[in-house]
mmCIF file with all atom_site columns, C-alpha atoms in Angstrom:
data_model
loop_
_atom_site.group_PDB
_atom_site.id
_atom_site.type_symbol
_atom_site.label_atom_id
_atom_site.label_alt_id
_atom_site.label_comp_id
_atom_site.label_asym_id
_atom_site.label_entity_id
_atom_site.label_seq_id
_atom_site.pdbx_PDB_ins_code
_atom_site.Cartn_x
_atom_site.Cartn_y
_atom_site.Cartn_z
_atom_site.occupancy
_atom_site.B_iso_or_equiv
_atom_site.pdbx_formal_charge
_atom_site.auth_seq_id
_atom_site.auth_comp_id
_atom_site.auth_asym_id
_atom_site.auth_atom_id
_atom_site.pdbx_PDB_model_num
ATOM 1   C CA . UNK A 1 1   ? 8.474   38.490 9.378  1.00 49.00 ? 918  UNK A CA 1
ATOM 2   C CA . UNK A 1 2   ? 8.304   42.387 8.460  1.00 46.00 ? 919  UNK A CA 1
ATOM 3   C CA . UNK A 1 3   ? 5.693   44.216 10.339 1.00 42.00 ? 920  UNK A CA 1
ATOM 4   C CA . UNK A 1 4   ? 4.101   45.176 6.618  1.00 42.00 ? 921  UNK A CA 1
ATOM 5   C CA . UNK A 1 5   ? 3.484   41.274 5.508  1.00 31.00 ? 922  UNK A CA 1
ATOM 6   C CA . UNK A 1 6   ? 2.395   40.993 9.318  1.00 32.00 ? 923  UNK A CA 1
ATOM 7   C CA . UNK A 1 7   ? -0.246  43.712 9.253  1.00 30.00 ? 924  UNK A CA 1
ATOM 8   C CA . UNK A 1 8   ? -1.234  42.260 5.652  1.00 33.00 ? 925  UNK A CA 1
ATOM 9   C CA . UNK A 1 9   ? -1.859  38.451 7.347  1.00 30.00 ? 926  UNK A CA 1
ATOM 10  C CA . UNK A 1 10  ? -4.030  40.522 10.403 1.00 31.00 ? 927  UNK A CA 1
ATOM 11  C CA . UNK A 1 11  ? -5.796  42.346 8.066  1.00 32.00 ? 928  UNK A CA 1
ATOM 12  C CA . UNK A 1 12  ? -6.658  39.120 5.777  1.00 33.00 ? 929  UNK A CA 1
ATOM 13  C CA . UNK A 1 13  ? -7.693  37.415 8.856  1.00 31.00 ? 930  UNK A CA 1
ATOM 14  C CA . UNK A 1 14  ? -9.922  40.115 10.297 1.00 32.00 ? 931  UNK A CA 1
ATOM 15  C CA . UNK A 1 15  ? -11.542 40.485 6.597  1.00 32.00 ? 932  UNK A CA 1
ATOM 16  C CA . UNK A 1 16  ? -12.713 36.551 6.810  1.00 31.00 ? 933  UNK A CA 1
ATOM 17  C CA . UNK A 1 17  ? -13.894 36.664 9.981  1.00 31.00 ? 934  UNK A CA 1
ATOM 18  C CA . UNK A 1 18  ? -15.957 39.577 9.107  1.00 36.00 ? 935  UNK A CA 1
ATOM 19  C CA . UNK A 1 19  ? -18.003 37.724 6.587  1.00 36.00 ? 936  UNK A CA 1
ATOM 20  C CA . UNK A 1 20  ? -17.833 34.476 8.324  1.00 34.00 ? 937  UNK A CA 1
ATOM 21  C CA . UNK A 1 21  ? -19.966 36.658 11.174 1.00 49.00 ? 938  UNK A CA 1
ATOM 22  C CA . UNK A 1 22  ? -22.082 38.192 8.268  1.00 66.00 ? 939  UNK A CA 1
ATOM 23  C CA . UNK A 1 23  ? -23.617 34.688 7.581  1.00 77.00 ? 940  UNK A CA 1
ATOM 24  C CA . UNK A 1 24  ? -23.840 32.631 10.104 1.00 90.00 ? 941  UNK A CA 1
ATOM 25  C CA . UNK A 1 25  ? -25.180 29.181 9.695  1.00 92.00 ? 942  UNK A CA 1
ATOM 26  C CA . UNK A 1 26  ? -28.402 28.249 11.944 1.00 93.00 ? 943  UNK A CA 1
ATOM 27  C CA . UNK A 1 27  ? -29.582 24.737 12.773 1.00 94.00 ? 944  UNK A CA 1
ATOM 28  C CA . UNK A 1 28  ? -32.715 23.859 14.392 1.00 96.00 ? 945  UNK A CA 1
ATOM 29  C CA . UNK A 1 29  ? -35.753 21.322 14.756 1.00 96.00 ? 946  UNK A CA 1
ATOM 30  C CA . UNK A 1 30  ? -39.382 22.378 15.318 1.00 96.00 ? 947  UNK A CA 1
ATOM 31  C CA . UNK A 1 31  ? -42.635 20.501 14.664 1.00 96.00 ? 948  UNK A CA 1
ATOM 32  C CA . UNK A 1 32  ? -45.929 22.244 13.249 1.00 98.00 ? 949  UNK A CA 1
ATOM 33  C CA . UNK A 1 33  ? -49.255 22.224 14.468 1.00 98.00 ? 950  UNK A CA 1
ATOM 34  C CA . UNK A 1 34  ? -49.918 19.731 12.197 1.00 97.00 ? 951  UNK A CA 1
ATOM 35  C CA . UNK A 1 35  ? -47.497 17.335 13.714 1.00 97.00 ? 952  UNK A CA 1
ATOM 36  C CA . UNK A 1 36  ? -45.284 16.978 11.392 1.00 96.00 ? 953  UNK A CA 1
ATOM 37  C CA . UNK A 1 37  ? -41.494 17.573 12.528 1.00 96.00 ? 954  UNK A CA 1
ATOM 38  C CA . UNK A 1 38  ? -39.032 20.123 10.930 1.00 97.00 ? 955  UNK A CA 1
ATOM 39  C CA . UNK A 1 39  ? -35.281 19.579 10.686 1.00 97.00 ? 956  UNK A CA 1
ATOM 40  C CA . UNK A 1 40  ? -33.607 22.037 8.616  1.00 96.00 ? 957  UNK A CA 1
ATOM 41  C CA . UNK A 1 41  ? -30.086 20.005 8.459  1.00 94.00 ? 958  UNK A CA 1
ATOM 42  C CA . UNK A 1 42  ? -32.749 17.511 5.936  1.00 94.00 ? 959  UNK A CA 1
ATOM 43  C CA . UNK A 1 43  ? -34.397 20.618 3.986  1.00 93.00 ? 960  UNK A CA 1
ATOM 44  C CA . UNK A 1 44  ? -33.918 20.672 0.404  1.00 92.00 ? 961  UNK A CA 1
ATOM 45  C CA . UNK A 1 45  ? -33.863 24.337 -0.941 1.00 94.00 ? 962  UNK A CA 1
ATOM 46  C CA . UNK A 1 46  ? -34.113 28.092 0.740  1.00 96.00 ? 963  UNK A CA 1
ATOM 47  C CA . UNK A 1 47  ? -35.836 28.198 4.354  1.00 97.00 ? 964  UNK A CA 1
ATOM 48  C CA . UNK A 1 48  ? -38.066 31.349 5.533  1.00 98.00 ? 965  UNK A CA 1
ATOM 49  C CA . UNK A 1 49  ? -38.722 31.988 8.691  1.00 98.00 ? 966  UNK A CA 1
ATOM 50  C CA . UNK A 1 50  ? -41.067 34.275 9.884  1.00 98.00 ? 967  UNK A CA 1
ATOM 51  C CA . UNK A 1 51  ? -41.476 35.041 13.707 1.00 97.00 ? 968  UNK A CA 1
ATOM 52  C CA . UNK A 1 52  ? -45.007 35.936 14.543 1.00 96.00 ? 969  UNK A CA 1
ATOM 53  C CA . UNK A 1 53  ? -46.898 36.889 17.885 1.00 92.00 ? 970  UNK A CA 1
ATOM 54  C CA . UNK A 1 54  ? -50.934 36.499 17.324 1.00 94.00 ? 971  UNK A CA 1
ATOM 55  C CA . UNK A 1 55  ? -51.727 39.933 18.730 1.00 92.00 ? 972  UNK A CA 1
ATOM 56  C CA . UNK A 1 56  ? -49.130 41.978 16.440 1.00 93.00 ? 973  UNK A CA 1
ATOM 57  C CA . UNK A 1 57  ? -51.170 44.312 14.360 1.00 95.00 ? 974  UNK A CA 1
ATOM 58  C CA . UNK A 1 58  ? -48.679 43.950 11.263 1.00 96.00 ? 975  UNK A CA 1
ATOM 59  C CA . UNK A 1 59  ? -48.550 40.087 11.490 1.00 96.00 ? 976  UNK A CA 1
ATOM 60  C CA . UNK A 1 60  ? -52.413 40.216 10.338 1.00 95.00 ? 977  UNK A CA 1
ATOM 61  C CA . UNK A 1 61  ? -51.207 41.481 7.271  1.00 94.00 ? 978  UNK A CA 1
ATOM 62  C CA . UNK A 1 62  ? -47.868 40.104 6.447  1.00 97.00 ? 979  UNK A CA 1
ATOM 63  C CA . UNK A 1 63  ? -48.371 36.647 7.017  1.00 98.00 ? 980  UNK A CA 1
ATOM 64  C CA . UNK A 1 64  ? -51.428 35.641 4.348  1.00 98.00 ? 981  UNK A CA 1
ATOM 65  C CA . UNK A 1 65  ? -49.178 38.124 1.796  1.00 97.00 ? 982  UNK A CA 1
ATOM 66  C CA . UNK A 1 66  ? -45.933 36.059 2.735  1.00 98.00 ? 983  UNK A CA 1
ATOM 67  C CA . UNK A 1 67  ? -48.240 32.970 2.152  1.00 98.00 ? 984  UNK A CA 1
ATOM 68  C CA . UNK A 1 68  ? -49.492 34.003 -1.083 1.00 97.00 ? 985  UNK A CA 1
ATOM 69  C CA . UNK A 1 69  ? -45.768 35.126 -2.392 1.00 97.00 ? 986  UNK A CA 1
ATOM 70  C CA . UNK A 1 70  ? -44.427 32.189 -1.437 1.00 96.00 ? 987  UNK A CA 1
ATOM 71  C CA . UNK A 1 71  ? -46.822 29.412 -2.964 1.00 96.00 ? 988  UNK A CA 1
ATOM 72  C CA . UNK A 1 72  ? -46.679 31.442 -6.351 1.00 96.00 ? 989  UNK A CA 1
ATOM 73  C CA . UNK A 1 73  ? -42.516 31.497 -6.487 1.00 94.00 ? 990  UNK A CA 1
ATOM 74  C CA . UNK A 1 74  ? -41.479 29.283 -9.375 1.00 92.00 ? 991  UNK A CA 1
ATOM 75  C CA . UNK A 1 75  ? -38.899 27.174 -6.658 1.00 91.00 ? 992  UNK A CA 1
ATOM 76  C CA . UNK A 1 76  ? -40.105 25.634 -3.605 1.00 93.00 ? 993  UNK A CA 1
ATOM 77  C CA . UNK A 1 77  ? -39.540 27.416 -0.735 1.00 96.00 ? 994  UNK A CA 1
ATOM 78  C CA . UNK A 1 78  ? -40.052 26.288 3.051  1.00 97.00 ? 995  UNK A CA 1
ATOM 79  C CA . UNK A 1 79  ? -42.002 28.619 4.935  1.00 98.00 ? 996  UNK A CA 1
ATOM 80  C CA . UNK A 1 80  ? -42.008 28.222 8.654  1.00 98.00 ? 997  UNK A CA 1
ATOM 81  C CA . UNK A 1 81  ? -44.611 30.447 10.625 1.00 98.00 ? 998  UNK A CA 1
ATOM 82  C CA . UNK A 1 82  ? -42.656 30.529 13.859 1.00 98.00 ? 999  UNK A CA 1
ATOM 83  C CA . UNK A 1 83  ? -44.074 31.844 17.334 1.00 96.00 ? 1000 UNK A CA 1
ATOM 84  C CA . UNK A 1 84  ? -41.751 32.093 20.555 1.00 92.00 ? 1001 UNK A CA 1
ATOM 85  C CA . UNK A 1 85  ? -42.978 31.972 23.677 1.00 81.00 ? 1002 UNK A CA 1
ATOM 86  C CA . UNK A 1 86  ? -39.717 32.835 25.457 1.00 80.00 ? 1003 UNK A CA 1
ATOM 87  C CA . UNK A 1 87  ? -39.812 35.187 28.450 1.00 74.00 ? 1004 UNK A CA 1
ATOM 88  C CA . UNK A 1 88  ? -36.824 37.372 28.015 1.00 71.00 ? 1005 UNK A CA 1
ATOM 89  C CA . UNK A 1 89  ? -39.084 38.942 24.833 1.00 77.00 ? 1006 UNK A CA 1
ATOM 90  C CA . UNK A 1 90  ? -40.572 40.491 27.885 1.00 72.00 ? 1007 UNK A CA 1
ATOM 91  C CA . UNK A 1 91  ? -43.951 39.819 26.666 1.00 72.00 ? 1008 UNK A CA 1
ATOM 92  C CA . UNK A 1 92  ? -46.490 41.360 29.197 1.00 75.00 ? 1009 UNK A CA 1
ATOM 93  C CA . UNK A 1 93  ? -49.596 40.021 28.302 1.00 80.00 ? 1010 UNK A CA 1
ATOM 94  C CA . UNK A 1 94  ? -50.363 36.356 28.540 1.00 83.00 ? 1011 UNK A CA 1
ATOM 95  C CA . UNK A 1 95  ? -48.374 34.679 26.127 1.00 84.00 ? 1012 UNK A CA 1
ATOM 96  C CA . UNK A 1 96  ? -49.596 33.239 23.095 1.00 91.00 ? 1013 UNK A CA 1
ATOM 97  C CA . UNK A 1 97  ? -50.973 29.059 23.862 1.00 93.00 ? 1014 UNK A CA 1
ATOM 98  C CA . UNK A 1 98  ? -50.920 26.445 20.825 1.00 95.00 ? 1015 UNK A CA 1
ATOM 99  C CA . UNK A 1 99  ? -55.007 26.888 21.357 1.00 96.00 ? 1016 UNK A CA 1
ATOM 100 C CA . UNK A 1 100 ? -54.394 30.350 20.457 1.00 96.00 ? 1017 UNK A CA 1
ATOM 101 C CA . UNK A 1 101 ? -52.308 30.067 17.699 1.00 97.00 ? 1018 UNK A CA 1
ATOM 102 C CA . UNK A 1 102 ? -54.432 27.334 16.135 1.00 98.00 ? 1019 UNK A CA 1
ATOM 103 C CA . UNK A 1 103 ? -57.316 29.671 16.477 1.00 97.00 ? 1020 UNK A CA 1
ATOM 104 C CA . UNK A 1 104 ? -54.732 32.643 14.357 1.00 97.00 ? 1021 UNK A CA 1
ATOM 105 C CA . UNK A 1 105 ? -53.707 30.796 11.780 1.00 98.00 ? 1022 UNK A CA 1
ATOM 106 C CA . UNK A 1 106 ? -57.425 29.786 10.988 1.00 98.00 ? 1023 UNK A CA 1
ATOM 107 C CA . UNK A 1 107 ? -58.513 33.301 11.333 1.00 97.00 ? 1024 UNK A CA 1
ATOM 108 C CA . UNK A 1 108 ? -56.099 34.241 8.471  1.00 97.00 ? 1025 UNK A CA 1
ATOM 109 C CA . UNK A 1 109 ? -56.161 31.130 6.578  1.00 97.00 ? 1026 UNK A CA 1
ATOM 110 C CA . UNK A 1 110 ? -52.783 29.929 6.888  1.00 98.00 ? 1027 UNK A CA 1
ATOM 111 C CA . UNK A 1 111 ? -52.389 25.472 7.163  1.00 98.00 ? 1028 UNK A CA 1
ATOM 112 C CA . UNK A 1 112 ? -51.121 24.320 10.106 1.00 98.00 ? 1029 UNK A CA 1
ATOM 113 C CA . UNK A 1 113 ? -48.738 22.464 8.415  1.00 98.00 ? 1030 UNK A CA 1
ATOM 114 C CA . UNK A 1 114 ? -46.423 25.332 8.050  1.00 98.00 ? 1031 UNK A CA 1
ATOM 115 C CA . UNK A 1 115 ? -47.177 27.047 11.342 1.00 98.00 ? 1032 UNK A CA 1
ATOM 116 C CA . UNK A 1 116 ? -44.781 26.232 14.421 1.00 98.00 ? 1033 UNK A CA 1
ATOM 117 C CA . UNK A 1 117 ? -44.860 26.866 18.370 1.00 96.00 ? 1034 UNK A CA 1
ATOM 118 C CA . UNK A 1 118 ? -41.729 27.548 19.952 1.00 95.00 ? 1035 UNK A CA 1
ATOM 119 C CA . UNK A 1 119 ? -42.775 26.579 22.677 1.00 89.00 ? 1036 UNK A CA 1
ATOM 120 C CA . UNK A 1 120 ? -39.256 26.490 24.750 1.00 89.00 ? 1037 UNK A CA 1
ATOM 121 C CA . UNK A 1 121 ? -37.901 29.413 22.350 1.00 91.00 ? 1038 UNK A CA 1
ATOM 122 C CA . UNK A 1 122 ? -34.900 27.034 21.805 1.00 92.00 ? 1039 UNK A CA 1
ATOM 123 C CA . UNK A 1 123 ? -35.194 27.986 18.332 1.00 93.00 ? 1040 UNK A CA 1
ATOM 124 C CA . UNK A 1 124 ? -35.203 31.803 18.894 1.00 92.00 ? 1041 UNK A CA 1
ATOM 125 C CA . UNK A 1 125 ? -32.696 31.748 21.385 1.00 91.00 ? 1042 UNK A CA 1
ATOM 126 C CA . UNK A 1 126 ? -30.187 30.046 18.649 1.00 93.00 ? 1043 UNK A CA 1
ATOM 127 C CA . UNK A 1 127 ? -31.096 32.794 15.926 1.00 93.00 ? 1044 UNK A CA 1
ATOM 128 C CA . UNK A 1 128 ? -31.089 35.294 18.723 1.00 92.00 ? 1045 UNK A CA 1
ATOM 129 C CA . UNK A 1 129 ? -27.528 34.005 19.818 1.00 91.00 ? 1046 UNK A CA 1
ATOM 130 C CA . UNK A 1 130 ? -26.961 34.341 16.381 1.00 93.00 ? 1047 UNK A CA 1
ATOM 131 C CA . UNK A 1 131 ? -26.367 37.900 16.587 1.00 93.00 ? 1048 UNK A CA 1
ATOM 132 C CA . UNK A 1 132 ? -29.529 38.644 14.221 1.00 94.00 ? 1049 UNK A CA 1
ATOM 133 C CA . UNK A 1 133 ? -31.834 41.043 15.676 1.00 95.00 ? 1050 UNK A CA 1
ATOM 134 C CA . UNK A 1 134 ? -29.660 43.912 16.448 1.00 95.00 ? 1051 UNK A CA 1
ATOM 135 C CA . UNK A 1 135 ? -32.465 46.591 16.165 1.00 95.00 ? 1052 UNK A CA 1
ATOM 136 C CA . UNK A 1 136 ? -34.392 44.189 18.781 1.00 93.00 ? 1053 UNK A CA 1
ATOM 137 C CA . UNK A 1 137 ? -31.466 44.015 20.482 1.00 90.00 ? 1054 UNK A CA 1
ATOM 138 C CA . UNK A 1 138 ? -31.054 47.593 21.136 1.00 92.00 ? 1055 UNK A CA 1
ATOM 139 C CA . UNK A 1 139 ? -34.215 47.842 22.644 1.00 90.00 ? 1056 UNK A CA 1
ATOM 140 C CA . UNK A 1 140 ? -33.555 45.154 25.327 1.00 87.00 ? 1057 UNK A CA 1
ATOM 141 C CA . UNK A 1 141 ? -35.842 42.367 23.723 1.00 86.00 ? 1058 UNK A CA 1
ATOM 142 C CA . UNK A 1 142 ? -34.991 39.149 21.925 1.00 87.00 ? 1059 UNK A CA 1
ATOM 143 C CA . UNK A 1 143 ? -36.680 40.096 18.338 1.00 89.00 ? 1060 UNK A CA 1
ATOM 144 C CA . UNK A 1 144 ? -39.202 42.390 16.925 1.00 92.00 ? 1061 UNK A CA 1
ATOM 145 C CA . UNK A 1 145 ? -42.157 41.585 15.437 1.00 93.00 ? 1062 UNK A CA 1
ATOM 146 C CA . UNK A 1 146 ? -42.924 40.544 12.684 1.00 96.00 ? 1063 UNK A CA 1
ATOM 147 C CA . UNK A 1 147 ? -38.719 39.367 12.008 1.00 97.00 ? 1064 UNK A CA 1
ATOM 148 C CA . UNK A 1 148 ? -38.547 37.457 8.400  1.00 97.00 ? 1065 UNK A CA 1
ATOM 149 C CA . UNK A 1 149 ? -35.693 35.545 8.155  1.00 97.00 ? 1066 UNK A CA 1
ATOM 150 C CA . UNK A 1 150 ? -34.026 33.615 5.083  1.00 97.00 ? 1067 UNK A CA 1
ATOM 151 C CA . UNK A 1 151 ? -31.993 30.510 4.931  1.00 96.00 ? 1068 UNK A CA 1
ATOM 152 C CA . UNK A 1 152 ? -29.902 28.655 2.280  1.00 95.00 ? 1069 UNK A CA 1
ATOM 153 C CA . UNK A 1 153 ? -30.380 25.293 2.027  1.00 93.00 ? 1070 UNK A CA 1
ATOM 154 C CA . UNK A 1 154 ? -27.407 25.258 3.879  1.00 93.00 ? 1071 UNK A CA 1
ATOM 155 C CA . UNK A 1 155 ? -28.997 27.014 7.132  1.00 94.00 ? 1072 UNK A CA 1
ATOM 156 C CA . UNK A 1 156 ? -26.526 30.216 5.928  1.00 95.00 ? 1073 UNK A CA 1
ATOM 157 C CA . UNK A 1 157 ? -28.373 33.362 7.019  1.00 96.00 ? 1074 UNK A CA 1
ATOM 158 C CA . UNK A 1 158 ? -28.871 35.312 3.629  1.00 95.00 ? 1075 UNK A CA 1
ATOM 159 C CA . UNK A 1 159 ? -31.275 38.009 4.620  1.00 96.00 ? 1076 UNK A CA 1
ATOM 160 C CA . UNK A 1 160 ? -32.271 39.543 7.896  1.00 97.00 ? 1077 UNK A CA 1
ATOM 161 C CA . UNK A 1 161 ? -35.701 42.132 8.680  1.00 97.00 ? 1078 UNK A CA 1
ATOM 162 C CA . UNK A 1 162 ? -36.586 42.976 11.890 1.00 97.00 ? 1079 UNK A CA 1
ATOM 163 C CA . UNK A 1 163 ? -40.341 45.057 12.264 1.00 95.00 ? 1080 UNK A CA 1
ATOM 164 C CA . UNK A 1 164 ? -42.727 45.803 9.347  1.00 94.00 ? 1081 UNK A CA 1
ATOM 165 C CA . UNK A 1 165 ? -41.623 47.039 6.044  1.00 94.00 ? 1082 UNK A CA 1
ATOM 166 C CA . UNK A 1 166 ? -43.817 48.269 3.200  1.00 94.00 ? 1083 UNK A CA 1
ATOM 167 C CA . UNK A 1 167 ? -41.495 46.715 0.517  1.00 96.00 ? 1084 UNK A CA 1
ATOM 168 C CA . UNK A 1 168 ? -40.909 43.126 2.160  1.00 95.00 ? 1085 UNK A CA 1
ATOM 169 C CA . UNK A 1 169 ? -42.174 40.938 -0.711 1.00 96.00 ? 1086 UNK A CA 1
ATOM 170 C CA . UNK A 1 170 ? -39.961 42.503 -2.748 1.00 96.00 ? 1087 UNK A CA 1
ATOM 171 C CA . UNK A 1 171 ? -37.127 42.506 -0.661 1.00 95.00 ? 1088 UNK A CA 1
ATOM 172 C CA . UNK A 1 172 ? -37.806 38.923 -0.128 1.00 94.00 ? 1089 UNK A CA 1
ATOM 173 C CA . UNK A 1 173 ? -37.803 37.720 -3.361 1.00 93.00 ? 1090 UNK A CA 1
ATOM 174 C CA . UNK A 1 174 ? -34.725 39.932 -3.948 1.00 93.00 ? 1091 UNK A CA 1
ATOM 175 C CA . UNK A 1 175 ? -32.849 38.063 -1.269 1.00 93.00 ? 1092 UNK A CA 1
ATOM 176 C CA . UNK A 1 176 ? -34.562 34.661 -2.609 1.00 91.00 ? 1093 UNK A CA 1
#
């Protein structure tokens, strides 16, 4: 084989495994306050996932605007309020209980139907192993908060924001 068809084939190769790491696929289960269980392998149409702490100042406002955006899109949507409890976030006060989070979502108005505890952070840990949160990463933690992440119906990652943004309904919907 001539080196130039051979450093053609490498470079072909190293182009698709680029985007194959660009969008990786996520699987996971979680159930809601509510009770009601969560498997995204089953979910029809685009998931978002929004990781929330109950004491982070810009989760107050994000989440009922999320909320809002989402009920009024034209296409269903799945909107999962997810909050990890997982120690390597390095969270030093005590960590958030389901008591607490029931007590949150009230507060701002959101159903516990579409509010989830990961309890285990099994679920972060697989987005985090995802390679995701790089700007979280960076800073030695799992993710930031508030992260908003969006999912084909596929569990393909299509759109990634760590932190608060002023523009993230629109950016949502763009990636939607």
């Amino acid at each position: 084989m001539s080196r130039r068809l051979f450093l053609c084939l490498l470079l072909m190769l190293l182009v698709a495994s680029e985007s194959l790491a660009e969008a990786p696929q996520v699987r996971f289960r979680l159930r809601s306050l509510s009770g009601e269980r969560f498997d995204s392998q089953q979910a029809q149409g685009p998931m978002i996932l929004s990781f929330f702490f109950t004491r982070c100042p810009p989760c107050l406002e994000e989440m009922p605007a999320l909320l809002r955006k989402v009920t009024s899109l034209p296409t269903p949507v799945h909107l999962l309020f997810v909050n990890p409890y997982v120690p390597e976030l390095g969270i030093t006060e005590a960590p958030d209980t389901e008591r607490s989070i029931r007590r949150f979502a009230q507060q701002l108005g959101i159903p516990e139907s579409v509010v989830y505890f990961d309890e285990l952070g099994s679920v972060t840990r697989r987005f985090t192993r995802a390679h995701l949160f790089p700007q979280a990463q960076a800073y030695g933690t799992l993710l930031l908060f508030p992260s908003l992440v969006v999912l084909k119906a596929d569990g393909t990652v299509q759109w990634v924001q760590e932190g608060s943004a002023p523009d993230f309904l629109e950016q949502l919907e763009a990636a939607l």
